[in-house]
Amino acid sequence: DCSVSFSSSPSPREPPNNTGCAAMRSPIHVYMIYGMIVMYASCYQMQAPLEPFLVGQLIGDDKGSDAATEYGKLQSFFNVVQTLGSLTFGYLLDRTGVRVGFAINFLCCAATYAILSQTTTIGMLYLSKVPSVGMAGFLVAQVGMSKLTEEGVERVSALGRLTTAYTIGGVMGPYIGGVLGSSGDYYLSAKLATVGCLLAAFAAFLLPAAVDETVGDKPSDKEDTKPKVQTPFIDRAKLLITVAGGALLVKFITNVANSMAQSTQVLI
Protein backbone atom coordinates (compact mmCIF):
# COMPACT_ATOMS: atom_id res chain seq x y z
CA ASP A 1 0.00 0.00 0.00
CA CYS A 2 1.54 3.30 -1.13
CA SER A 3 -0.90 5.54 0.75
CA VAL A 4 0.32 8.67 2.51
CA SER A 5 -0.01 9.13 6.24
CA PHE A 6 0.67 12.51 7.84
CA SER A 7 -0.46 11.64 11.36
CA SER A 8 1.37 8.39 12.07
CA SER A 9 4.99 8.32 13.25
CA PRO A 10 7.51 5.48 12.88
CA SER A 11 8.09 3.14 15.79
CA PRO A 12 11.25 4.01 17.78
CA ARG A 13 12.36 0.40 17.36
CA GLU A 14 12.03 0.48 13.57
CA PRO A 15 14.31 2.55 11.32
CA PRO A 16 12.54 4.53 8.63
CA ASN A 17 12.22 2.77 5.31
CA ASN A 18 13.20 5.07 2.45
CA THR A 19 12.86 2.58 -0.36
CA GLY A 20 9.99 1.52 -2.60
CA CYS A 21 6.57 2.94 -1.81
CA ALA A 22 7.75 4.43 1.46
CA ALA A 23 10.00 6.82 -0.42
CA MET A 24 6.90 8.14 -2.16
CA ARG A 25 5.05 8.96 1.06
CA SER A 26 5.52 12.70 0.96
CA PRO A 27 2.86 15.31 1.71
CA ILE A 28 4.24 17.40 -1.15
CA HIS A 29 2.35 15.20 -3.62
CA VAL A 30 -0.94 15.89 -1.84
CA TYR A 31 -0.24 19.62 -1.92
CA MET A 32 0.63 19.32 -5.61
CA ILE A 33 -2.88 18.03 -6.26
CA TYR A 34 -4.30 20.93 -4.24
CA GLY A 35 -2.25 23.31 -6.38
CA MET A 36 -3.50 21.68 -9.58
CA ILE A 37 -7.10 22.13 -8.49
CA VAL A 38 -6.44 25.81 -7.67
CA MET A 39 -4.96 26.18 -11.17
CA TYR A 40 -7.87 24.24 -12.72
CA ALA A 41 -10.49 26.48 -11.10
CA SER A 42 -8.56 29.72 -11.61
CA CYS A 43 -8.04 29.14 -15.34
CA TYR A 44 -11.72 28.37 -15.88
CA GLN A 45 -12.97 31.28 -13.80
CA MET A 46 -10.55 33.75 -15.44
CA GLN A 47 -12.36 33.58 -18.76
CA ALA A 48 -15.88 32.44 -17.81
CA PRO A 49 -17.13 35.85 -16.53
CA LEU A 50 -15.91 37.52 -19.72
CA GLU A 51 -17.79 35.24 -22.11
CA PRO A 52 -21.08 37.22 -22.03
CA PHE A 53 -19.16 40.34 -23.09
CA LEU A 54 -17.38 38.36 -25.80
CA VAL A 55 -20.70 37.04 -27.10
CA GLY A 56 -22.05 40.59 -27.17
CA GLN A 57 -18.97 41.75 -29.05
CA LEU A 58 -19.25 38.99 -31.65
CA ILE A 59 -23.00 39.42 -32.21
CA GLY A 60 -23.14 43.18 -31.81
CA ASP A 61 -23.64 45.25 -28.69
CA ASP A 62 -26.86 46.71 -30.13
CA LYS A 63 -28.50 43.25 -30.13
CA GLY A 64 -28.72 42.70 -26.40
CA SER A 65 -31.59 40.18 -26.45
CA ASP A 66 -29.92 38.12 -29.18
CA ALA A 67 -26.67 38.08 -27.21
CA ALA A 68 -28.47 36.89 -24.08
CA THR A 69 -30.17 34.08 -26.01
CA GLU A 70 -26.94 33.06 -27.69
CA TYR A 71 -25.07 33.00 -24.40
CA GLY A 72 -27.74 30.74 -22.90
CA LYS A 73 -27.40 28.36 -25.85
CA LEU A 74 -23.62 28.39 -25.46
CA GLN A 75 -23.87 27.44 -21.78
CA SER A 76 -26.31 24.63 -22.60
CA PHE A 77 -23.97 23.30 -25.27
CA PHE A 78 -21.06 23.41 -22.83
CA ASN A 79 -23.04 21.47 -20.22
CA VAL A 80 -24.07 18.83 -22.78
CA VAL A 81 -20.42 18.31 -23.77
CA GLN A 82 -19.43 18.08 -20.09
CA THR A 83 -22.16 15.50 -19.47
CA LEU A 84 -20.96 13.33 -22.35
CA GLY A 85 -17.42 13.55 -21.04
CA SER A 86 -18.41 12.63 -17.50
CA LEU A 87 -19.96 9.38 -18.77
CA THR A 88 -16.66 8.20 -20.27
CA PHE A 89 -13.89 9.87 -18.28
CA GLY A 90 -14.22 7.54 -15.30
CA TYR A 91 -13.66 4.53 -17.57
CA LEU A 92 -10.68 6.29 -19.16
CA LEU A 93 -9.26 7.09 -15.74
CA ASP A 94 -9.43 3.42 -14.73
CA ARG A 95 -7.43 2.48 -17.80
CA THR A 96 -4.82 5.24 -17.88
CA GLY A 97 -4.28 6.22 -14.24
CA VAL A 98 -4.30 9.55 -12.42
CA ARG A 99 -1.20 11.10 -14.00
CA VAL A 100 -2.37 10.57 -17.56
CA GLY A 101 -5.87 11.56 -16.49
CA PHE A 102 -4.60 14.88 -15.15
CA ALA A 103 -2.58 15.41 -18.34
CA ILE A 104 -5.61 14.74 -20.56
CA ASN A 105 -7.75 17.03 -18.43
CA PHE A 106 -5.34 19.97 -18.58
CA LEU A 107 -4.55 19.47 -22.28
CA CYS A 108 -8.29 19.57 -23.01
CA CYS A 109 -8.54 22.73 -20.89
CA ALA A 110 -5.61 24.27 -22.78
CA ALA A 111 -7.21 23.41 -26.14
CA THR A 112 -10.50 25.01 -25.03
CA TYR A 113 -8.83 28.23 -23.90
CA ALA A 114 -6.47 28.34 -26.91
CA ILE A 115 -9.38 28.21 -29.36
CA LEU A 116 -11.26 30.73 -27.24
CA SER A 117 -8.31 33.13 -27.34
CA GLN A 118 -8.47 33.15 -31.16
CA THR A 119 -12.26 33.27 -31.53
CA THR A 120 -13.60 35.68 -34.12
CA THR A 121 -17.05 34.16 -34.75
CA ILE A 122 -19.84 32.57 -32.75
CA GLY A 123 -19.11 29.29 -34.51
CA MET A 124 -15.55 29.29 -33.17
CA LEU A 125 -16.89 30.04 -29.71
CA TYR A 126 -19.00 26.88 -29.86
CA LEU A 127 -16.01 24.98 -31.25
CA SER A 128 -13.93 26.03 -28.25
CA LYS A 129 -16.31 24.08 -25.99
CA VAL A 130 -15.78 20.74 -27.76
CA PRO A 131 -12.42 19.90 -26.07
CA SER A 132 -14.10 20.45 -22.70
CA VAL A 133 -15.37 16.88 -23.05
CA GLY A 134 -12.14 15.95 -21.25
CA MET A 135 -12.35 18.56 -18.48
CA ALA A 136 -12.76 16.48 -15.33
CA GLY A 137 -10.02 17.79 -13.07
CA PHE A 138 -11.93 17.50 -9.81
CA LEU A 139 -12.78 13.85 -10.48
CA VAL A 140 -9.12 13.05 -11.20
CA ALA A 141 -8.04 14.86 -8.03
CA GLN A 142 -10.51 12.87 -5.92
CA VAL A 143 -9.12 9.59 -7.27
CA GLY A 144 -5.56 10.81 -6.71
CA MET A 145 -6.32 11.71 -3.10
CA SER A 146 -7.80 8.27 -2.48
CA LYS A 147 -4.49 6.75 -3.62
CA LEU A 148 -2.25 9.04 -1.57
CA THR A 149 -4.06 9.08 1.77
CA GLU A 150 -4.99 6.52 4.39
CA GLU A 151 -8.60 5.42 4.54
CA GLY A 152 -10.56 7.15 7.30
CA VAL A 153 -10.32 10.63 8.79
CA GLU A 154 -7.21 11.55 6.83
CA ARG A 155 -8.82 10.78 3.49
CA VAL A 156 -12.07 12.54 4.38
CA SER A 157 -10.12 15.65 5.42
CA ALA A 158 -8.03 15.60 2.24
CA LEU A 159 -11.11 15.29 0.03
CA GLY A 160 -12.76 18.15 1.92
CA ARG A 161 -9.72 20.35 1.34
CA LEU A 162 -10.09 19.73 -2.39
CA THR A 163 -13.30 21.75 -2.27
CA THR A 164 -11.43 24.49 -0.40
CA ALA A 165 -8.73 24.46 -3.09
CA TYR A 166 -11.36 24.77 -5.83
CA THR A 167 -12.99 27.63 -3.93
CA ILE A 168 -9.66 29.46 -3.68
CA GLY A 169 -9.27 29.17 -7.44
CA GLY A 170 -12.87 30.27 -7.87
CA VAL A 171 -12.12 33.43 -5.88
CA MET A 172 -8.84 34.25 -7.62
CA GLY A 173 -9.97 33.52 -11.18
CA PRO A 174 -12.82 36.03 -11.61
CA TYR A 175 -10.78 38.82 -10.03
CA ILE A 176 -7.80 38.19 -12.33
CA GLY A 177 -10.09 37.83 -15.35
CA GLY A 178 -11.94 41.04 -14.48
CA VAL A 179 -8.70 42.99 -14.16
CA LEU A 180 -7.37 41.61 -17.45
CA GLY A 181 -10.67 42.20 -19.26
CA SER A 182 -11.23 45.71 -17.94
CA SER A 183 -9.10 47.06 -20.79
CA GLY A 184 -11.54 45.63 -23.34
CA ASP A 185 -9.29 42.70 -24.28
CA TYR A 186 -11.50 39.66 -23.66
CA TYR A 187 -8.88 37.22 -24.96
CA LEU A 188 -5.92 37.89 -22.66
CA SER A 189 -7.29 35.84 -19.77
CA ALA A 190 -7.88 32.86 -22.11
CA LYS A 191 -4.27 33.07 -23.33
CA LEU A 192 -3.01 33.12 -19.75
CA ALA A 193 -5.27 30.20 -18.86
CA THR A 194 -3.83 28.23 -21.80
CA VAL A 195 -0.28 28.64 -20.50
CA GLY A 196 -1.31 27.73 -16.95
CA CYS A 197 -3.03 24.53 -18.09
CA LEU A 198 -0.05 23.44 -20.19
CA LEU A 199 2.25 23.87 -17.19
CA ALA A 200 -0.17 21.87 -15.03
CA ALA A 201 -0.28 19.08 -17.65
CA PHE A 202 3.50 18.68 -17.43
CA ALA A 203 3.41 18.90 -13.63
CA ALA A 204 1.03 15.92 -13.51
CA PHE A 205 3.90 13.58 -14.31
CA LEU A 206 5.78 14.74 -11.22
CA LEU A 207 3.25 12.84 -9.12
CA PRO A 208 4.43 9.44 -7.84
CA ALA A 209 3.61 6.19 -9.59
CA ALA A 210 1.52 5.25 -6.54
CA VAL A 211 -1.38 7.38 -7.82
CA ASP A 212 -1.74 5.04 -10.80
CA GLU A 213 -2.06 1.94 -8.65
CA THR A 214 -5.30 0.02 -9.05
CA VAL A 215 -6.89 -2.66 -6.93
CA GLY A 216 -5.64 -5.27 -9.36
CA ASP A 217 -2.06 -4.06 -8.93
CA LYS A 218 -2.04 -4.65 -5.16
CA PRO A 219 -0.76 -8.02 -3.89
CA SER A 220 -3.37 -10.26 -2.34
CA ASP A 221 -2.86 -12.76 0.45
CA LYS A 222 -5.30 -15.15 -1.18
CA GLU A 223 -5.21 -16.23 -4.76
CA ASP A 224 -8.52 -15.55 -6.44
CA THR A 225 -8.98 -18.34 -8.92
CA LYS A 226 -12.55 -17.39 -9.80
CA PRO A 227 -12.97 -15.77 -13.23
CA LYS A 228 -13.96 -12.13 -13.06
CA VAL A 229 -17.35 -11.37 -14.57
CA GLN A 230 -17.88 -7.90 -16.00
CA THR A 231 -21.36 -6.57 -15.24
CA PRO A 232 -23.02 -5.18 -18.39
CA PHE A 233 -23.29 -1.39 -18.58
CA ILE A 234 -27.11 -1.47 -18.74
CA ASP A 235 -27.29 -3.52 -15.54
CA ARG A 236 -24.88 -1.16 -13.78
CA ALA A 237 -26.94 1.82 -14.91
CA LYS A 238 -30.13 0.21 -13.58
CA LEU A 239 -28.44 -0.50 -10.26
CA LEU A 240 -27.25 3.11 -10.02
CA ILE A 241 -30.76 4.44 -10.68
CA THR A 242 -32.23 2.03 -8.14
CA VAL A 243 -29.75 2.91 -5.40
CA ALA A 244 -29.26 6.63 -6.01
CA GLY A 245 -32.10 7.63 -8.33
CA GLY A 246 -33.68 10.04 -5.84
CA ALA A 247 -30.40 11.81 -5.11
CA LEU A 248 -29.61 12.07 -8.83
CA LEU A 249 -33.04 13.58 -9.52
CA VAL A 250 -32.56 16.19 -6.80
CA LYS A 251 -29.11 17.00 -8.15
CA PHE A 252 -30.50 17.33 -11.69
CA ILE A 253 -33.22 19.75 -10.58
CA THR A 254 -30.85 21.88 -8.50
CA ASN A 255 -28.28 21.94 -11.30
CA VAL A 256 -30.90 23.18 -13.75
CA ALA A 257 -31.87 25.94 -11.32
CA ASN A 258 -28.26 26.87 -10.63
CA SER A 259 -27.40 26.96 -14.33
CA MET A 260 -30.35 29.26 -15.03
CA ALA A 261 -29.33 31.57 -12.20
CA GLN A 262 -25.66 31.67 -13.23
CA SER A 263 -26.46 32.35 -16.88
CA THR A 264 -28.77 35.24 -16.08
CA GLN A 265 -26.71 36.71 -13.24
CA VAL A 266 -23.74 37.60 -15.42
CA LEU A 267 -26.04 39.17 -18.02
CA ILE A 268 -27.78 41.28 -15.38
mmCIF file of C-alpha atoms in Angstrom:
data_model
loop_
_atom_site.group_PDB
_atom_site.id
_atom_site.type_symbol
_atom_site.label_atom_id
_atom_site.label_comp_id
_atom_site.label_asym_id
_atom_site.label_seq_id
_atom_site.Cartn_x
_atom_site.Cartn_y
_atom_site.Cartn_z
ATOM 1 C CA ASP A 1 0.000 0.000 0.000
ATOM 2 C CA CYS A 2 1.540 3.301 -1.135
ATOM 3 C CA SER A 3 -0.897 5.540 0.748
ATOM 4 C CA VAL A 4 0.325 8.669 2.506
ATOM 5 C CA SER A 5 -0.011 9.135 6.238
ATOM 6 C CA PHE A 6 0.669 12.511 7.836
ATOM 7 C CA SER A 7 -0.462 11.644 11.361
ATOM 8 C CA SER A 8 1.369 8.390 12.071
ATOM 9 C CA SER A 9 4.988 8.322 13.250
ATOM 10 C CA PRO A 10 7.512 5.480 12.881
ATOM 11 C CA SER A 11 8.087 3.144 15.788
ATOM 12 C CA PRO A 12 11.247 4.011 17.784
ATOM 13 C CA ARG A 13 12.361 0.404 17.363
ATOM 14 C CA GLU A 14 12.031 0.482 13.573
ATOM 15 C CA PRO A 15 14.306 2.552 11.321
ATOM 16 C CA PRO A 16 12.538 4.526 8.627
ATOM 17 C CA ASN A 17 12.215 2.775 5.310
ATOM 18 C CA ASN A 18 13.197 5.069 2.451
ATOM 19 C CA THR A 19 12.857 2.577 -0.357
ATOM 20 C CA GLY A 20 9.986 1.518 -2.597
ATOM 21 C CA CYS A 21 6.575 2.941 -1.812
ATOM 22 C CA ALA A 22 7.750 4.434 1.465
ATOM 23 C CA ALA A 23 9.996 6.816 -0.424
ATOM 24 C CA MET A 24 6.899 8.143 -2.158
ATOM 25 C CA ARG A 25 5.051 8.959 1.060
ATOM 26 C CA SER A 26 5.517 12.699 0.955
ATOM 27 C CA PRO A 27 2.859 15.313 1.709
ATOM 28 C CA ILE A 28 4.240 17.401 -1.146
ATOM 29 C CA HIS A 29 2.347 15.200 -3.617
ATOM 30 C CA VAL A 30 -0.936 15.891 -1.844
ATOM 31 C CA TYR A 31 -0.237 19.617 -1.919
ATOM 32 C CA MET A 32 0.635 19.321 -5.610
ATOM 33 C CA ILE A 33 -2.878 18.034 -6.257
ATOM 34 C CA TYR A 34 -4.305 20.925 -4.235
ATOM 35 C CA GLY A 35 -2.253 23.308 -6.380
ATOM 36 C CA MET A 36 -3.497 21.680 -9.584
ATOM 37 C CA ILE A 37 -7.099 22.131 -8.488
ATOM 38 C CA VAL A 38 -6.438 25.807 -7.672
ATOM 39 C CA MET A 39 -4.964 26.180 -11.172
ATOM 40 C CA TYR A 40 -7.873 24.241 -12.718
ATOM 41 C CA ALA A 41 -10.492 26.476 -11.096
ATOM 42 C CA SER A 42 -8.558 29.724 -11.611
ATOM 43 C CA CYS A 43 -8.039 29.137 -15.335
ATOM 44 C CA TYR A 44 -11.716 28.369 -15.881
ATOM 45 C CA GLN A 45 -12.970 31.282 -13.796
ATOM 46 C CA MET A 46 -10.553 33.746 -15.435
ATOM 47 C CA GLN A 47 -12.360 33.580 -18.756
ATOM 48 C CA ALA A 48 -15.882 32.438 -17.815
ATOM 49 C CA PRO A 49 -17.130 35.847 -16.525
ATOM 50 C CA LEU A 50 -15.912 37.517 -19.721
ATOM 51 C CA GLU A 51 -17.790 35.237 -22.109
ATOM 52 C CA PRO A 52 -21.079 37.222 -22.027
ATOM 53 C CA PHE A 53 -19.160 40.339 -23.087
ATOM 54 C CA LEU A 54 -17.381 38.356 -25.798
ATOM 55 C CA VAL A 55 -20.702 37.039 -27.102
ATOM 56 C CA GLY A 56 -22.051 40.588 -27.170
ATOM 57 C CA GLN A 57 -18.967 41.751 -29.050
ATOM 58 C CA LEU A 58 -19.252 38.988 -31.649
ATOM 59 C CA ILE A 59 -22.997 39.423 -32.208
ATOM 60 C CA GLY A 60 -23.143 43.181 -31.808
ATOM 61 C CA ASP A 61 -23.641 45.246 -28.691
ATOM 62 C CA ASP A 62 -26.862 46.708 -30.131
ATOM 63 C CA LYS A 63 -28.498 43.249 -30.127
ATOM 64 C CA GLY A 64 -28.724 42.700 -26.401
ATOM 65 C CA SER A 65 -31.589 40.184 -26.447
ATOM 66 C CA ASP A 66 -29.920 38.121 -29.181
ATOM 67 C CA ALA A 67 -26.668 38.083 -27.210
ATOM 68 C CA ALA A 68 -28.469 36.887 -24.084
ATOM 69 C CA THR A 69 -30.172 34.079 -26.007
ATOM 70 C CA GLU A 70 -26.936 33.061 -27.690
ATOM 71 C CA TYR A 71 -25.070 33.002 -24.399
ATOM 72 C CA GLY A 72 -27.744 30.738 -22.901
ATOM 73 C CA LYS A 73 -27.399 28.356 -25.851
ATOM 74 C CA LEU A 74 -23.619 28.388 -25.459
ATOM 75 C CA GLN A 75 -23.871 27.438 -21.785
ATOM 76 C CA SER A 76 -26.310 24.634 -22.598
ATOM 77 C CA PHE A 77 -23.967 23.303 -25.275
ATOM 78 C CA PHE A 78 -21.060 23.406 -22.832
ATOM 79 C CA ASN A 79 -23.045 21.471 -20.221
ATOM 80 C CA VAL A 80 -24.068 18.827 -22.776
ATOM 81 C CA VAL A 81 -20.423 18.311 -23.765
ATOM 82 C CA GLN A 82 -19.432 18.083 -20.094
ATOM 83 C CA THR A 83 -22.162 15.504 -19.469
ATOM 84 C CA LEU A 84 -20.963 13.334 -22.350
ATOM 85 C CA GLY A 85 -17.424 13.553 -21.038
ATOM 86 C CA SER A 86 -18.411 12.627 -17.504
ATOM 87 C CA LEU A 87 -19.958 9.381 -18.768
ATOM 88 C CA THR A 88 -16.655 8.200 -20.270
ATOM 89 C CA PHE A 89 -13.888 9.875 -18.281
ATOM 90 C CA GLY A 90 -14.222 7.541 -15.299
ATOM 91 C CA TYR A 91 -13.657 4.534 -17.566
ATOM 92 C CA LEU A 92 -10.682 6.295 -19.164
ATOM 93 C CA LEU A 93 -9.257 7.089 -15.741
ATOM 94 C CA ASP A 94 -9.435 3.418 -14.725
ATOM 95 C CA ARG A 95 -7.432 2.478 -17.797
ATOM 96 C CA THR A 96 -4.816 5.245 -17.876
ATOM 97 C CA GLY A 97 -4.280 6.222 -14.243
ATOM 98 C CA VAL A 98 -4.303 9.546 -12.421
ATOM 99 C CA ARG A 99 -1.200 11.103 -13.999
ATOM 100 C CA VAL A 100 -2.367 10.567 -17.565
ATOM 101 C CA GLY A 101 -5.872 11.558 -16.489
ATOM 102 C CA PHE A 102 -4.596 14.878 -15.151
ATOM 103 C CA ALA A 103 -2.584 15.415 -18.339
ATOM 104 C CA ILE A 104 -5.607 14.737 -20.562
ATOM 105 C CA ASN A 105 -7.748 17.032 -18.431
ATOM 106 C CA PHE A 106 -5.338 19.968 -18.580
ATOM 107 C CA LEU A 107 -4.549 19.468 -22.276
ATOM 108 C CA CYS A 108 -8.285 19.574 -23.010
ATOM 109 C CA CYS A 109 -8.539 22.730 -20.892
ATOM 110 C CA ALA A 110 -5.613 24.268 -22.778
ATOM 111 C CA ALA A 111 -7.215 23.412 -26.139
ATOM 112 C CA THR A 112 -10.496 25.005 -25.031
ATOM 113 C CA TYR A 113 -8.833 28.230 -23.900
ATOM 114 C CA ALA A 114 -6.472 28.338 -26.905
ATOM 115 C CA ILE A 115 -9.380 28.213 -29.364
ATOM 116 C CA LEU A 116 -11.259 30.732 -27.245
ATOM 117 C CA SER A 117 -8.307 33.130 -27.336
ATOM 118 C CA GLN A 118 -8.474 33.150 -31.163
ATOM 119 C CA THR A 119 -12.261 33.266 -31.525
ATOM 120 C CA THR A 120 -13.599 35.680 -34.120
ATOM 121 C CA THR A 121 -17.046 34.156 -34.748
ATOM 122 C CA ILE A 122 -19.837 32.568 -32.748
ATOM 123 C CA GLY A 123 -19.107 29.285 -34.508
ATOM 124 C CA MET A 124 -15.546 29.290 -33.167
ATOM 125 C CA LEU A 125 -16.887 30.041 -29.705
ATOM 126 C CA TYR A 126 -19.004 26.882 -29.859
ATOM 127 C CA LEU A 127 -16.015 24.984 -31.254
ATOM 128 C CA SER A 128 -13.935 26.033 -28.249
ATOM 129 C CA LYS A 129 -16.312 24.080 -25.992
ATOM 130 C CA VAL A 130 -15.777 20.745 -27.760
ATOM 131 C CA PRO A 131 -12.425 19.898 -26.067
ATOM 132 C CA SER A 132 -14.095 20.449 -22.701
ATOM 133 C CA VAL A 133 -15.371 16.876 -23.049
ATOM 134 C CA GLY A 134 -12.141 15.954 -21.247
ATOM 135 C CA MET A 135 -12.353 18.562 -18.477
ATOM 136 C CA ALA A 136 -12.757 16.481 -15.327
ATOM 137 C CA GLY A 137 -10.018 17.786 -13.075
ATOM 138 C CA PHE A 138 -11.931 17.500 -9.814
ATOM 139 C CA LEU A 139 -12.775 13.852 -10.479
ATOM 140 C CA VAL A 140 -9.117 13.052 -11.198
ATOM 141 C CA ALA A 141 -8.044 14.858 -8.032
ATOM 142 C CA GLN A 142 -10.510 12.865 -5.918
ATOM 143 C CA VAL A 143 -9.119 9.594 -7.270
ATOM 144 C CA GLY A 144 -5.562 10.812 -6.708
ATOM 145 C CA MET A 145 -6.321 11.706 -3.095
ATOM 146 C CA SER A 146 -7.804 8.270 -2.484
ATOM 147 C CA LYS A 147 -4.492 6.753 -3.625
ATOM 148 C CA LEU A 148 -2.248 9.038 -1.567
ATOM 149 C CA THR A 149 -4.062 9.076 1.770
ATOM 150 C CA GLU A 150 -4.992 6.520 4.394
ATOM 151 C CA GLU A 151 -8.602 5.424 4.540
ATOM 152 C CA GLY A 152 -10.560 7.150 7.297
ATOM 153 C CA VAL A 153 -10.320 10.634 8.792
ATOM 154 C CA GLU A 154 -7.208 11.554 6.832
ATOM 155 C CA ARG A 155 -8.821 10.779 3.489
ATOM 156 C CA VAL A 156 -12.067 12.540 4.377
ATOM 157 C CA SER A 157 -10.122 15.653 5.425
ATOM 158 C CA ALA A 158 -8.031 15.595 2.245
ATOM 159 C CA LEU A 159 -11.108 15.291 0.034
ATOM 160 C CA GLY A 160 -12.757 18.153 1.919
ATOM 161 C CA ARG A 161 -9.718 20.352 1.345
ATOM 162 C CA LEU A 162 -10.089 19.731 -2.393
ATOM 163 C CA THR A 163 -13.303 21.754 -2.272
ATOM 164 C CA THR A 164 -11.425 24.490 -0.402
ATOM 165 C CA ALA A 165 -8.730 24.462 -3.086
ATOM 166 C CA TYR A 166 -11.356 24.772 -5.826
ATOM 167 C CA THR A 167 -12.993 27.629 -3.926
ATOM 168 C CA ILE A 168 -9.656 29.455 -3.685
ATOM 169 C CA GLY A 169 -9.272 29.167 -7.445
ATOM 170 C CA GLY A 170 -12.873 30.270 -7.871
ATOM 171 C CA VAL A 171 -12.116 33.426 -5.882
ATOM 172 C CA MET A 172 -8.835 34.248 -7.623
ATOM 173 C CA GLY A 173 -9.967 33.523 -11.180
ATOM 174 C CA PRO A 174 -12.822 36.031 -11.610
ATOM 175 C CA TYR A 175 -10.779 38.818 -10.035
ATOM 176 C CA ILE A 176 -7.797 38.193 -12.326
ATOM 177 C CA GLY A 177 -10.091 37.832 -15.349
ATOM 178 C CA GLY A 178 -11.939 41.036 -14.480
ATOM 179 C CA VAL A 179 -8.699 42.986 -14.160
ATOM 180 C CA LEU A 180 -7.373 41.610 -17.449
ATOM 181 C CA GLY A 181 -10.667 42.200 -19.261
ATOM 182 C CA SER A 182 -11.235 45.714 -17.942
ATOM 183 C CA SER A 183 -9.103 47.064 -20.788
ATOM 184 C CA GLY A 184 -11.543 45.628 -23.338
ATOM 185 C CA ASP A 185 -9.291 42.700 -24.281
ATOM 186 C CA TYR A 186 -11.503 39.663 -23.660
ATOM 187 C CA TYR A 187 -8.878 37.225 -24.960
ATOM 188 C CA LEU A 188 -5.922 37.887 -22.662
ATOM 189 C CA SER A 189 -7.286 35.836 -19.771
ATOM 190 C CA ALA A 190 -7.884 32.863 -22.110
ATOM 191 C CA LYS A 191 -4.274 33.074 -23.328
ATOM 192 C CA LEU A 192 -3.011 33.124 -19.748
ATOM 193 C CA ALA A 193 -5.266 30.195 -18.864
ATOM 194 C CA THR A 194 -3.832 28.228 -21.799
ATOM 195 C CA VAL A 195 -0.285 28.641 -20.502
ATOM 196 C CA GLY A 196 -1.313 27.727 -16.954
ATOM 197 C CA CYS A 197 -3.027 24.528 -18.086
ATOM 198 C CA LEU A 198 -0.051 23.435 -20.192
ATOM 199 C CA LEU A 199 2.246 23.866 -17.187
ATOM 200 C CA ALA A 200 -0.170 21.865 -15.025
ATOM 201 C CA ALA A 201 -0.282 19.078 -17.646
ATOM 202 C CA PHE A 202 3.499 18.676 -17.432
ATOM 203 C CA ALA A 203 3.405 18.902 -13.625
ATOM 204 C CA ALA A 204 1.027 15.918 -13.510
ATOM 205 C CA PHE A 205 3.903 13.579 -14.308
ATOM 206 C CA LEU A 206 5.783 14.742 -11.224
ATOM 207 C CA LEU A 207 3.253 12.844 -9.118
ATOM 208 C CA PRO A 208 4.431 9.442 -7.837
ATOM 209 C CA ALA A 209 3.610 6.193 -9.592
ATOM 210 C CA ALA A 210 1.517 5.251 -6.544
ATOM 211 C CA VAL A 211 -1.382 7.376 -7.819
ATOM 212 C CA ASP A 212 -1.744 5.044 -10.802
ATOM 213 C CA GLU A 213 -2.062 1.939 -8.651
ATOM 214 C CA THR A 214 -5.305 0.016 -9.052
ATOM 215 C CA VAL A 215 -6.889 -2.664 -6.932
ATOM 216 C CA GLY A 216 -5.643 -5.265 -9.360
ATOM 217 C CA ASP A 217 -2.059 -4.060 -8.926
ATOM 218 C CA LYS A 218 -2.036 -4.653 -5.160
ATOM 219 C CA PRO A 219 -0.757 -8.020 -3.886
ATOM 220 C CA SER A 220 -3.371 -10.260 -2.335
ATOM 221 C CA ASP A 221 -2.862 -12.764 0.447
ATOM 222 C CA LYS A 222 -5.302 -15.148 -1.177
ATOM 223 C CA GLU A 223 -5.207 -16.230 -4.762
ATOM 224 C CA ASP A 224 -8.520 -15.547 -6.437
ATOM 225 C CA THR A 225 -8.984 -18.338 -8.923
ATOM 226 C CA LYS A 226 -12.549 -17.390 -9.802
ATOM 227 C CA PRO A 227 -12.966 -15.773 -13.226
ATOM 228 C CA LYS A 228 -13.961 -12.130 -13.061
ATOM 229 C CA VAL A 229 -17.353 -11.372 -14.568
ATOM 230 C CA GLN A 230 -17.885 -7.903 -16.003
ATOM 231 C CA THR A 231 -21.358 -6.575 -15.241
ATOM 232 C CA PRO A 232 -23.016 -5.183 -18.393
ATOM 233 C CA PHE A 233 -23.289 -1.393 -18.582
ATOM 234 C CA ILE A 234 -27.108 -1.475 -18.738
ATOM 235 C CA ASP A 235 -27.288 -3.520 -15.545
ATOM 236 C CA ARG A 236 -24.878 -1.156 -13.783
ATOM 237 C CA ALA A 237 -26.944 1.824 -14.909
ATOM 238 C CA LYS A 238 -30.133 0.206 -13.584
ATOM 239 C CA LEU A 239 -28.438 -0.501 -10.263
ATOM 240 C CA LEU A 240 -27.250 3.109 -10.016
ATOM 241 C CA ILE A 241 -30.757 4.435 -10.677
ATOM 242 C CA THR A 242 -32.234 2.031 -8.138
ATOM 243 C CA VAL A 243 -29.752 2.910 -5.403
ATOM 244 C CA ALA A 244 -29.257 6.631 -6.008
ATOM 245 C CA GLY A 245 -32.105 7.627 -8.333
ATOM 246 C CA GLY A 246 -33.679 10.041 -5.836
ATOM 247 C CA ALA A 247 -30.399 11.806 -5.114
ATOM 248 C CA LEU A 248 -29.614 12.067 -8.834
ATOM 249 C CA LEU A 249 -33.040 13.581 -9.520
ATOM 250 C CA VAL A 250 -32.560 16.192 -6.799
ATOM 251 C CA LYS A 251 -29.105 17.000 -8.155
ATOM 252 C CA PHE A 252 -30.503 17.326 -11.685
ATOM 253 C CA ILE A 253 -33.220 19.747 -10.576
ATOM 254 C CA THR A 254 -30.852 21.876 -8.500
ATOM 255 C CA ASN A 255 -28.275 21.940 -11.303
ATOM 256 C CA VAL A 256 -30.899 23.181 -13.751
ATOM 257 C CA ALA A 257 -31.875 25.942 -11.324
ATOM 258 C CA ASN A 258 -28.260 26.874 -10.628
ATOM 259 C CA SER A 259 -27.405 26.961 -14.328
ATOM 260 C CA MET A 260 -30.349 29.257 -15.034
ATOM 261 C CA ALA A 261 -29.326 31.575 -12.202
ATOM 262 C CA GLN A 262 -25.657 31.671 -13.230
ATOM 263 C CA SER A 263 -26.456 32.354 -16.875
ATOM 264 C CA THR A 264 -28.774 35.241 -16.081
ATOM 265 C CA GLN A 265 -26.713 36.706 -13.244
ATOM 266 C CA VAL A 266 -23.736 37.601 -15.423
ATOM 267 C CA LEU A 267 -26.044 39.169 -18.020
ATOM 268 C CA ILE A 268 -27.776 41.281 -15.385
#
